[in-house]
Coordinates of C-alpha atoms and ligand atoms in Angstrom, one line a residue:
X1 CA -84.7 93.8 -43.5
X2 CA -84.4 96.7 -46.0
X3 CA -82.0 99.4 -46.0
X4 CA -82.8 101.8 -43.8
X5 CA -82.6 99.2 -41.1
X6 CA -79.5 97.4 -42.4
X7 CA -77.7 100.9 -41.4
X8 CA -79.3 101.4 -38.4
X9 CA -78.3 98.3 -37.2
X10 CA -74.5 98.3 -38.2
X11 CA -74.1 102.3 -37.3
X12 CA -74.2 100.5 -33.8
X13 CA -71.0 99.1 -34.1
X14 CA -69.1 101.6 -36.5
X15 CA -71.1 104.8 -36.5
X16 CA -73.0 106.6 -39.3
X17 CA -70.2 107.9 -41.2
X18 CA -69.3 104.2 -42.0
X19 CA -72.1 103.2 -43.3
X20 CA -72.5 104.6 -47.2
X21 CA -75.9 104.3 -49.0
X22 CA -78.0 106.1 -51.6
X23 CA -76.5 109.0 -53.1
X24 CA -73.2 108.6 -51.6
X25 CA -73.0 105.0 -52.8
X26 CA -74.4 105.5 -56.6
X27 CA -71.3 108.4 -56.7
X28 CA -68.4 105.5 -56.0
X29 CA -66.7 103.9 -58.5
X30 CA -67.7 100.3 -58.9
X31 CA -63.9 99.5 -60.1
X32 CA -63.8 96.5 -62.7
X33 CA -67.2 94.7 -60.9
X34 CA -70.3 96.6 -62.4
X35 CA -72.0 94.8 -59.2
X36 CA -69.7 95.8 -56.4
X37 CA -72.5 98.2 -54.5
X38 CA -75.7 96.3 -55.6
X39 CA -77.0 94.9 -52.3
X40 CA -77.3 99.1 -51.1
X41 CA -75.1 99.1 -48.2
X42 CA -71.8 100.1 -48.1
X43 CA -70.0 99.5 -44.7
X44 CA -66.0 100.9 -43.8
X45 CA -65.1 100.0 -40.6
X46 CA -61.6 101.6 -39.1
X47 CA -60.5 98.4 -36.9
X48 CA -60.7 94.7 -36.7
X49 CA -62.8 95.2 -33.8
X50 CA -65.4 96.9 -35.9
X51 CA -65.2 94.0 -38.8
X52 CA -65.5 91.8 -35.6
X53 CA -68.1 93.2 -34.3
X54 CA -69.8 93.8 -37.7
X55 CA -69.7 90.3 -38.5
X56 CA -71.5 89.1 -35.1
X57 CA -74.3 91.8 -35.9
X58 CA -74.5 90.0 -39.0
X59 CA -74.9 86.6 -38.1
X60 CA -77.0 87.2 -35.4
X61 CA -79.8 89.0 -37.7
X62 CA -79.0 86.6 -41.3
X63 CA -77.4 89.4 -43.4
X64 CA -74.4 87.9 -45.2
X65 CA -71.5 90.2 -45.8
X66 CA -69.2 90.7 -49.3
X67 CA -65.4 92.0 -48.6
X68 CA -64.0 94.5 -51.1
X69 CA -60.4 95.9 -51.1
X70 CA -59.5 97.9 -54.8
X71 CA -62.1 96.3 -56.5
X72 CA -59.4 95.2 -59.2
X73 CA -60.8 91.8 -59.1
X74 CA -61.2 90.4 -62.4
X75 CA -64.4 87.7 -62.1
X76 CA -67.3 89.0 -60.1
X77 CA -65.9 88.1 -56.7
X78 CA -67.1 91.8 -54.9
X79 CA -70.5 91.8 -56.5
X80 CA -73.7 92.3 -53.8
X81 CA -76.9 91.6 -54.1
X82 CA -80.2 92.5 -52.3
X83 CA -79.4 91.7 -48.6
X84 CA -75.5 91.2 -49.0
X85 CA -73.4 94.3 -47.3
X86 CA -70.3 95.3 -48.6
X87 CA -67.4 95.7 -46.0
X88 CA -64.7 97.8 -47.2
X89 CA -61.5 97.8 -45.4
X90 CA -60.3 101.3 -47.5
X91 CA -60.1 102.9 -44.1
X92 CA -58.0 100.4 -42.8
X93 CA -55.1 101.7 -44.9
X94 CA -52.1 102.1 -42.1
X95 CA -48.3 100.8 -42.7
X96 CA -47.7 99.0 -39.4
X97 CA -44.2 98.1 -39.3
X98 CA -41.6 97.8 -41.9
X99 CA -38.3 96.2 -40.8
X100 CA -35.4 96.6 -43.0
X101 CA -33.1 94.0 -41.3
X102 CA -35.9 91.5 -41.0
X103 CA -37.6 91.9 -44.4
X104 CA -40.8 92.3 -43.8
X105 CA -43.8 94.7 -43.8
X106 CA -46.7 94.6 -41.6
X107 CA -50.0 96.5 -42.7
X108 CA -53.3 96.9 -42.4
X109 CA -55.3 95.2 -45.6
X110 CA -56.6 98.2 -46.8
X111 CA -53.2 99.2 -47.6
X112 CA -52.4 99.5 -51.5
X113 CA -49.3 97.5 -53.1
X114 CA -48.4 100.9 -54.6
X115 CA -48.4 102.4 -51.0
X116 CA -46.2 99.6 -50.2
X117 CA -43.6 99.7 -53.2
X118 CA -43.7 103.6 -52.2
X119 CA -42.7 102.8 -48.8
X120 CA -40.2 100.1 -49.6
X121 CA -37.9 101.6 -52.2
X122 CA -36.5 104.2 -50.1
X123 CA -34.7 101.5 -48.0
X124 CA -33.5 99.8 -50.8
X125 CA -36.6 96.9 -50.8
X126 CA -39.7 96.1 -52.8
X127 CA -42.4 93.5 -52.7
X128 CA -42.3 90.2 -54.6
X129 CA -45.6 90.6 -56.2
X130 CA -46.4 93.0 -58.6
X131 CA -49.0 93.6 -60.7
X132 CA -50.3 95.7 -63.0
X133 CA -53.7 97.0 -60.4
X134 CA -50.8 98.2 -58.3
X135 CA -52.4 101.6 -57.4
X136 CA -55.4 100.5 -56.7
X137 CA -55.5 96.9 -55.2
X138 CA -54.9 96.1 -52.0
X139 CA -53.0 93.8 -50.1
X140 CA -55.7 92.1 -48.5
X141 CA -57.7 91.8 -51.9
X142 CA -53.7 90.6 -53.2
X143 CA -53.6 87.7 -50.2
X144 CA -57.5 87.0 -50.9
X145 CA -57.1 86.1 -54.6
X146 CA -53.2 84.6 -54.2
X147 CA -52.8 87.1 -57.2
X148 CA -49.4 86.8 -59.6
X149 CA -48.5 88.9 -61.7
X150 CA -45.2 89.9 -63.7
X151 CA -42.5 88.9 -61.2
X152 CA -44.2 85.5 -60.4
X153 CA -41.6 84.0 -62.1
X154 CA -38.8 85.2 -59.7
X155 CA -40.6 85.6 -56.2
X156 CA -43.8 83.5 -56.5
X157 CA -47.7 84.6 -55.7
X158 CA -48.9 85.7 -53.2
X159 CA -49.0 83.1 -50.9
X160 CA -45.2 82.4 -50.9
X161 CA -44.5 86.0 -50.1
X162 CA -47.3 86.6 -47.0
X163 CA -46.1 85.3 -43.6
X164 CA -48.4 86.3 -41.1
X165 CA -52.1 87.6 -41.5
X166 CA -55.3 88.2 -39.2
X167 CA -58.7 87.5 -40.0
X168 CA -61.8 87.8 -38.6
X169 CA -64.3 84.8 -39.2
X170 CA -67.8 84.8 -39.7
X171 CA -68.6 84.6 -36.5
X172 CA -66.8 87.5 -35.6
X173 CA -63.7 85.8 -34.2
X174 CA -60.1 87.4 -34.7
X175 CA -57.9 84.8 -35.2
X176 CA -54.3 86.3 -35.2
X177 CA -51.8 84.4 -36.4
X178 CA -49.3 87.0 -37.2
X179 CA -46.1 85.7 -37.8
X180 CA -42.7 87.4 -39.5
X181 CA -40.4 84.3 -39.4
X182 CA -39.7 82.9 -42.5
X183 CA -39.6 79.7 -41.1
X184 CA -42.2 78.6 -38.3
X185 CA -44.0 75.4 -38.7
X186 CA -45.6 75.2 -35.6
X187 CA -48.0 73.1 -36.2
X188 CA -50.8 73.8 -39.2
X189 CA -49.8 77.0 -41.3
X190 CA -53.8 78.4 -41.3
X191 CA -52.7 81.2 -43.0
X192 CA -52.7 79.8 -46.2
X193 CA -56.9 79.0 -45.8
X194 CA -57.7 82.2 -46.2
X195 CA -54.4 82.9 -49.2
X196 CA -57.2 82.7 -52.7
X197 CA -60.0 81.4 -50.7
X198 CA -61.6 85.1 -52.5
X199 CA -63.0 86.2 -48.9
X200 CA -65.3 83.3 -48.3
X201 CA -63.5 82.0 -45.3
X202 CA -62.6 84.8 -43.1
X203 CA -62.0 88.8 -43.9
X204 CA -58.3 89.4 -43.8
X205 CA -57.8 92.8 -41.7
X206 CA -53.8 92.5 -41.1
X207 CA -51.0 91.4 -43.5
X208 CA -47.0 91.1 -42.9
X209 CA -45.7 90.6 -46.4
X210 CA -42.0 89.7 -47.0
X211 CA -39.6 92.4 -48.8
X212 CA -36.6 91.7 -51.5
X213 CA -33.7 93.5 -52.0
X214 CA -34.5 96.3 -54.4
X215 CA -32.4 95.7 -57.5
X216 CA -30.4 98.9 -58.2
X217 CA -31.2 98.8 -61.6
X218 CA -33.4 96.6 -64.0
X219 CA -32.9 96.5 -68.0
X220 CA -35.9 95.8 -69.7
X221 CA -36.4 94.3 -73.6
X222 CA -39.3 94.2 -75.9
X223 CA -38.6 91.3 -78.4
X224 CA -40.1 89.7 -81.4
X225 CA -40.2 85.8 -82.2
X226 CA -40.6 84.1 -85.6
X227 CA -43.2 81.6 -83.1
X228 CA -43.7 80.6 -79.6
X229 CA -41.1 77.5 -79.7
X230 CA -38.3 80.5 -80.5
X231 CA -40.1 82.6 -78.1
X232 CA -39.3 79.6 -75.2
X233 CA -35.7 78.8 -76.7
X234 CA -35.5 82.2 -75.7
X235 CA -36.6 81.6 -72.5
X236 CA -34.6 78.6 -71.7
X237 CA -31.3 80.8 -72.6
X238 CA -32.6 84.0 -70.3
X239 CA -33.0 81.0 -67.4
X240 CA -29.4 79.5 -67.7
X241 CA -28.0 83.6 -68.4
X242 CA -29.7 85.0 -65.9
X243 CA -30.9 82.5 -63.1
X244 CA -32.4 84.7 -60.1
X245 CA -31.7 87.8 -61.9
X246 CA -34.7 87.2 -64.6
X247 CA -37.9 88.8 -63.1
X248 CA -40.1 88.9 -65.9
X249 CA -41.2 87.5 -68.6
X250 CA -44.3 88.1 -70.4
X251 CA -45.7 87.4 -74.2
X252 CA -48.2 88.9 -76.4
X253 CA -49.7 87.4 -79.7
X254 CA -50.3 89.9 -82.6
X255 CA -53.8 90.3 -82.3
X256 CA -52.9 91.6 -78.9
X257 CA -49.9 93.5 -79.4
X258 CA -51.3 95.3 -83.0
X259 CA -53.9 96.8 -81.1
X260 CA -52.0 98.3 -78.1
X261 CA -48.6 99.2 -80.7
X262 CA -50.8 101.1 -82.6
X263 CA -53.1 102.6 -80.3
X264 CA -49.4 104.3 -78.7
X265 CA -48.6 104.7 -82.1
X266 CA -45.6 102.7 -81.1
X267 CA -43.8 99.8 -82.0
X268 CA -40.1 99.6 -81.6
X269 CA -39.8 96.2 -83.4
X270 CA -41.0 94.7 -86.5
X271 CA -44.6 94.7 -86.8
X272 CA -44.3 91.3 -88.9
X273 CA -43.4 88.9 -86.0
X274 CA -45.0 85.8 -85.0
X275 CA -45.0 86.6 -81.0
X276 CA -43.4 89.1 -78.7
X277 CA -42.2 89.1 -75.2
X278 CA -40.7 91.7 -72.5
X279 CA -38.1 90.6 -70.3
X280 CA -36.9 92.2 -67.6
X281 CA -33.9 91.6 -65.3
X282 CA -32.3 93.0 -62.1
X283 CA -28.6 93.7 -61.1
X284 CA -27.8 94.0 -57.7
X285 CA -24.9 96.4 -56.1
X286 CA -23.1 99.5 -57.9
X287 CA -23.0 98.3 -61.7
X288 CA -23.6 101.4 -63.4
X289 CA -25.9 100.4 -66.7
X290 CA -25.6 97.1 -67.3
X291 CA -25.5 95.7 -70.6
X292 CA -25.9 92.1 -70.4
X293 CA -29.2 92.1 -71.7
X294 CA -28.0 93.7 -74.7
X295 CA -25.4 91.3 -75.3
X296 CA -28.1 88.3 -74.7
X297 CA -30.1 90.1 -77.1
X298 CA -27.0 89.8 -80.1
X299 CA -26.6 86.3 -78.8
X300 CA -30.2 85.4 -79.1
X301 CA -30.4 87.0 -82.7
X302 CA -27.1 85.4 -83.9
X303 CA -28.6 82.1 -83.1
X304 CA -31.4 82.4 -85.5
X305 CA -34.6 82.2 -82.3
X306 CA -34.9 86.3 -82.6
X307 CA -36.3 88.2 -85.5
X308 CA -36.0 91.5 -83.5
X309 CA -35.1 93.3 -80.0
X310 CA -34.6 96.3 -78.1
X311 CA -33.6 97.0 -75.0
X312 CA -34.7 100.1 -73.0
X313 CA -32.3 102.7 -73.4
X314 CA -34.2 105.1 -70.8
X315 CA -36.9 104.7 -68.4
X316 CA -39.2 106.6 -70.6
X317 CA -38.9 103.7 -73.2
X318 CA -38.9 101.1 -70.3
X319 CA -42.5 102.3 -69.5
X320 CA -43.1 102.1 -72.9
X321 CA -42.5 98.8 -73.4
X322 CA -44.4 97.8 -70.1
X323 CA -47.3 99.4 -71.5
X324 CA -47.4 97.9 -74.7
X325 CA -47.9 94.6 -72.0
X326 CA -49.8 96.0 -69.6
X327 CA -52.9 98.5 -71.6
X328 CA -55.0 95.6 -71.9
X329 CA -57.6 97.8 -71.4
X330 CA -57.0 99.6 -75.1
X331 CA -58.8 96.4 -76.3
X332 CA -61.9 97.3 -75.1
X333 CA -61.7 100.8 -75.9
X334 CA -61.1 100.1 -79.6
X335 CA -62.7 97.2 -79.7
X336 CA -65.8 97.2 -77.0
X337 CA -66.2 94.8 -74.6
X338 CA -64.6 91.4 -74.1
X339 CA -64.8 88.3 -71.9
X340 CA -61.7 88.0 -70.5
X341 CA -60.1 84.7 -69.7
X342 CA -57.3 83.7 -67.3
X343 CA -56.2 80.1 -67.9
X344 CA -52.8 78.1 -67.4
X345 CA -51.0 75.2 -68.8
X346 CA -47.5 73.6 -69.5
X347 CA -45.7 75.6 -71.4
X348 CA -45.0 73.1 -74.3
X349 CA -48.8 72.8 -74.6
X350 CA -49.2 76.3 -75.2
X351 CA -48.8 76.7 -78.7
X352 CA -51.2 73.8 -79.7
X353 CA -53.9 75.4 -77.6
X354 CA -53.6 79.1 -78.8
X355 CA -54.2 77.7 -82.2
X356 CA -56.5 75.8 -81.8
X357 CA -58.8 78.1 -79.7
X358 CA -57.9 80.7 -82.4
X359 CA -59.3 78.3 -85.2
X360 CA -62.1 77.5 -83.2
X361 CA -63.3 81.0 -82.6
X362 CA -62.6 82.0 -86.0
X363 CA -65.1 78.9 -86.9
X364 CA -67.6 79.1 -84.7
X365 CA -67.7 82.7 -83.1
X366 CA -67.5 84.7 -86.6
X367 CA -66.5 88.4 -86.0
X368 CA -65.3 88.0 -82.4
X369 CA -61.4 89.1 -82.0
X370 CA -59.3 86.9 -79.7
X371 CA -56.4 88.6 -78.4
X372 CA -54.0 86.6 -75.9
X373 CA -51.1 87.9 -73.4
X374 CA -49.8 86.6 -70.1
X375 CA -47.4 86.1 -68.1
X376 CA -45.4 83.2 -70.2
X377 CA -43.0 82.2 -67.8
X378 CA -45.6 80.8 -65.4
X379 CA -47.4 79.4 -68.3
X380 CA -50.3 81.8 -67.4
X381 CA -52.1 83.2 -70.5
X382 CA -54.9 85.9 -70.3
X383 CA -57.5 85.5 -72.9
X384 CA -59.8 88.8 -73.9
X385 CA -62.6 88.1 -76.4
X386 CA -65.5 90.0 -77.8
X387 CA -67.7 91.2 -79.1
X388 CA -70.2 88.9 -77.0
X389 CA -73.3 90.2 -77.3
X390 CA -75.7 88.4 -76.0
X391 CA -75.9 84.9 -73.8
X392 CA -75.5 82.5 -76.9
X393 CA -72.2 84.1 -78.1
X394 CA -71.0 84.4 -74.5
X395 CA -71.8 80.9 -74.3
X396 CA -69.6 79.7 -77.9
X397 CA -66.2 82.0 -77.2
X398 CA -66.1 79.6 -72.9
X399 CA -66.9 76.7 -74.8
X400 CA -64.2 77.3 -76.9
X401 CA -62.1 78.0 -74.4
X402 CA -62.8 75.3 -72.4
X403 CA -63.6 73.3 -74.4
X404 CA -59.8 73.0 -76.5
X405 CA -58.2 73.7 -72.7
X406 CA -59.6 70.5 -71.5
X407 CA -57.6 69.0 -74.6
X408 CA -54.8 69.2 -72.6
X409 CA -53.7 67.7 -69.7
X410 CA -52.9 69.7 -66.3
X411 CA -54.7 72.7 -66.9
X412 CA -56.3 75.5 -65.0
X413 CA -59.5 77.6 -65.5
X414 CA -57.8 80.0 -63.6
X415 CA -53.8 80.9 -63.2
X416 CA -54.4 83.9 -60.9
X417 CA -57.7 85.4 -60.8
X418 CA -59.8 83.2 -59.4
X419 CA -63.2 82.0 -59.2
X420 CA -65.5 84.4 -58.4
X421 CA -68.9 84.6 -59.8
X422 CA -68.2 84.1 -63.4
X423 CA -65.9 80.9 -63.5
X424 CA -68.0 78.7 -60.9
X425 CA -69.5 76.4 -63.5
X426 CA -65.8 75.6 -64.8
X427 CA -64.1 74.9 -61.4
X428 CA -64.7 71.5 -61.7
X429 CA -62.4 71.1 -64.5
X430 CA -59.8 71.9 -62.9
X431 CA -60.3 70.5 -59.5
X432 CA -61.5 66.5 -59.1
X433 CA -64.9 65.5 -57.1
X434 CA -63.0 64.4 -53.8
X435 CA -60.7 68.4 -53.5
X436 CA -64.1 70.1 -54.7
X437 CA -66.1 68.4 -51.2
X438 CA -63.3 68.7 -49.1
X439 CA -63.6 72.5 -50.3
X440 CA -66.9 72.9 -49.1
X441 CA -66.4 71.0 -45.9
X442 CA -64.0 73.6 -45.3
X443 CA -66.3 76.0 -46.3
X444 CA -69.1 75.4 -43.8
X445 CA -66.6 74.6 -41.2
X446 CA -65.1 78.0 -41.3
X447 CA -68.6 79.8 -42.2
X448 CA -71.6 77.2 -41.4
X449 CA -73.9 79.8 -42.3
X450 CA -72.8 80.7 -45.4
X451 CA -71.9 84.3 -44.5
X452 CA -69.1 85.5 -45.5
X453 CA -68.8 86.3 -49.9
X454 CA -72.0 84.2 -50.6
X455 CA -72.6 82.5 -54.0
X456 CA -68.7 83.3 -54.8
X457 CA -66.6 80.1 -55.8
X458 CA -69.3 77.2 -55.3
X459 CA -72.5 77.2 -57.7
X460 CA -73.8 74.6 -55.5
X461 CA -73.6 75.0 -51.1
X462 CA -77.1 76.9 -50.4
Ligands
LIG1 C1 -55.3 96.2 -65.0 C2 -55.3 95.0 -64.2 C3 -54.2 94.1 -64.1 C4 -54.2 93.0 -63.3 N1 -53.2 92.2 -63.3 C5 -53.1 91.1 -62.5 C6 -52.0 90.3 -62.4 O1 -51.0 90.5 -63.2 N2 -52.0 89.2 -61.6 C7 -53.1 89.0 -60.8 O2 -53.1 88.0 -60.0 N3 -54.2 89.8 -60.8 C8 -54.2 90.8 -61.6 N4 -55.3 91.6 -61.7 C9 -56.5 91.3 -60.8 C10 -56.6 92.0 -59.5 O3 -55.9 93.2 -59.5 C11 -56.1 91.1 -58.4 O4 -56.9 90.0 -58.2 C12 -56.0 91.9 -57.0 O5 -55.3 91.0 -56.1 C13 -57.3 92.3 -56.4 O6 -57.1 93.1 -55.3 P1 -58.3 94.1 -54.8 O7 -57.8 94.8 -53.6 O8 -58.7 95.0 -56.0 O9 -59.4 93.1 -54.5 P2 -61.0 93.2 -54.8 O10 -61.2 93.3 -56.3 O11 -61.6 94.3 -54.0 O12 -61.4 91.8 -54.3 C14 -61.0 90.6 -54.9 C15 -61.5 89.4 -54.1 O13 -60.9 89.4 -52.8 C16 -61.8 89.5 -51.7 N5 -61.3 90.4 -50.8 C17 -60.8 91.7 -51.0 N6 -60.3 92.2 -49.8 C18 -60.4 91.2 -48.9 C19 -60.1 91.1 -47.5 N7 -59.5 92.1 -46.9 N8 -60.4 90.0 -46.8 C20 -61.0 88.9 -47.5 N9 -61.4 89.0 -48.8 C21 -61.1 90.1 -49.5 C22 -63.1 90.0 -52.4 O14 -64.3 89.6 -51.7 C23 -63.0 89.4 -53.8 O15 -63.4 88.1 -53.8 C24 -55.4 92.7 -62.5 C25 -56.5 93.6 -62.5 C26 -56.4 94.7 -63.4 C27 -57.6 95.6 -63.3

């Protein structure tokens, strides 16, 4: 079918002004997936009806269908190709419900976590997950890829924050299993199939998301480290300080943190330290400006685990400091593009791998610069590396780090992103044989005709 008759047939169920092709599709943005508008077609339904009713259509005449929310998604998993439609659900971007008393917020999945925070904090609530995409992802893209982010460590991913969601499956069945208990276990929880299953067992239309007290303030600390053991001495001591109050905390290695310092042409601690962090915490009730950080800061120092610390004396500096965390993208504009890497691992196994990969890459990969960040208090480090110019040296910087990651025992190829396109050859290092079939039974039970997200996660169902 080419695809003139592609849109033809889907105008039928969601009328011409939903379905996007030619000029109007080569003037979108393809967000961080180069791929995302490949296969031509460009569908936006307004209702779970329409999906349904797209995704009948589509079974019925063998075209397989790719969902897309922000197109923040970090390994492949929104590229089309020839014959794959993309199904957008940016129109289906409606709060539903938020209940104060209850907690929660119901949406539609084309809502954005930014439209959620905005419509949170005036009651006094936020979500649990945050993360960095925050204007531009969406919550069904956030339940898709069970994504983490920077408060992980306090409220969990995704999937311990969604209670209730409706899909449609490839078949074009809505299967509603709202919920917006906290506690319900009547019988299987199905929900959590489609939590990081990247759109490859149903296409998430609905959401209800829990909400946490808003803290009415947060302090914030950018901190330098003579080495990682200090930097999780430091961590240890923010855990027993702070217990529920800690929400974040992040590292960067110099490579990493040189670059974006000096591309803001800002600092604010010694530039000779061995690793940095941020940590953030949040007070609850009327405490004015809270100082405890501050104080754990001295205490930290005094005991000979900090080289260096400040804590945000406005929130001008606060977003400074997040920045120096979250610009990863600076990297690439200085230094042009780079793989980027999302892997996890205990945390006392950290150190050992980071210097190992970094020897490895310096050995083997000469030129390339690897810079590493993450979120350290879920032992989730991100990984950027470049330049990688062509296949072989693409090939050297995932052997190296795959190669030193399977070093170590209890790993992950992927903390948070997922799977996507680009990490399917490396899934089966971090799940056995027996989890990887039962995957793909579960794949063709939901979607025996491989229609929904094709190619993405498995290298090996067609
Ligand atoms: C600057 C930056 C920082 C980031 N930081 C983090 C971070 O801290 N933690 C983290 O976990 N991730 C992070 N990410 C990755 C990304 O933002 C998340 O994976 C996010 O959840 C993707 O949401 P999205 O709406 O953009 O999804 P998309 O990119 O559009 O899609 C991602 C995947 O979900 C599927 N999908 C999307 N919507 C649906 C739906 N409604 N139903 C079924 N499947 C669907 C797609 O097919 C695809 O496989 C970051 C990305 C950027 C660019």
């Amino acid at each position: 079918m080419d695809i003139n008759q592609i849109s033809e047939l889907f105008t039928l169920v969601t009328g011409a002004q939903n379905v996007i092709t030619g000029e109007r599709l080569a003037l979108r943005n393809t967000g961080y997936c180069a791929a995302s508008y490949d296969g031509g077609v460009l569908l936006t339904p307004g209702s779970a009806q329409e999906v349904s009713g797209i995704c009948r259509l589509a079974a019925d005449n063998g075209l397989t269908i790719v969902p897309q929310g922000g197109l923040t998604g970090l390994v492949q998993g929104t590229a089309t190709a020839s014959g794959q439609v993309a199904l957008s659900l940016e129109k289906m971007n409606r709060i539903l419900d938020l209940d104060p008393v209850q907690g929660v917020v119901t949406a539609e999945a084309g809502v954005t976590l930014q439209q959620v925070i905005d419509a949170a904090e005036p009651l006094g609530l936020a979500p649990g997950v945050d993360l960095p995409s925050r204007g531009s992802c969406t919550l069904g893209g956030i339940a898709s890829t069970n994504a983490g982010g920077i408060q992980a460590i306090r409220y969990g991913m995704a999937r311990d924050n969604i209670l209730g969601l409706e899909a449609v499956l490839a078949d074009g069945t809505l299967l509603d299993l709202s919920n917006t208990l906290l506690k319900n276990n009547a019988g299987y929880d199905l929900k959590q199939l489609f939590i990081g299953s990247e759109g490859t067992l149903g296409i998430i239309t609905k959401l209800t998301l829990r909400l946490h007290s808003r803290p009415s303030s947060v302090q914030t600390a950018l901190i330098g480290c003579a080495g990682t053991e200090d930097l999780f001495q430091v961590l240890a001591s923010a855990r027993k300080v702070f217990g529920g109050s800690l929400l974040s905390f992040e590292a960067m290695w110099p490579e990493f943190f040189t670059q974006i310092a000096t591309h803001l042409g800002t600092g604010l601690v010694s530039p000779d330290c061995g690793i940095y962090g941020v940590i953030e915490t949040g007070h609850w009730g009327d405490v004015g400006q809270d100082d405890t950080l501050t104080a754990f800061l001295a205490q930290c120092y005094e005991n000979g685990i900090l080289l260096d610390g400040v804590a945000a004396q406005s929130e001008s500096q606060r977003r400074t400091i997040w920045q120096l965390r979250e610009d990863a993208d600076v990297i690439e504009s200085r230094k042009g593009p780079c793989l980027s890497y999302d892997v996890g691992l205990c945390l006392s196994d950290i150190p050992g791998y980071v210097e190992q990969l970094q020897e490895q890459i310096a050995r083997e990969c000469p030129g390339v610069g690897c810079y590493v960040f993450g979120h350290m208090g879920d032992g989730n480090l991100h990984i950027m590396a470049g330049p990688a110019p062509d296949p072989a040296s693409h090939a050297a910087i995932d052997g190296a780090i795959y190669g030193v990651l399977q070093q170590f025992p209890g790993t992950t190829v992927s903390a948070e992103h997922g799977i996507g396109l680009e990490k399917r050859a490396q899934l089966p290092l971090s799940r056995p044989a027996p989890a990887l079939a039962a995957m793909r039974r579960l794949k063709t039970t939901f979607d025996p005709q491989l229609m929904l997200n094709p190619f993405k996660v498995f290298l090996d169902l067609s």
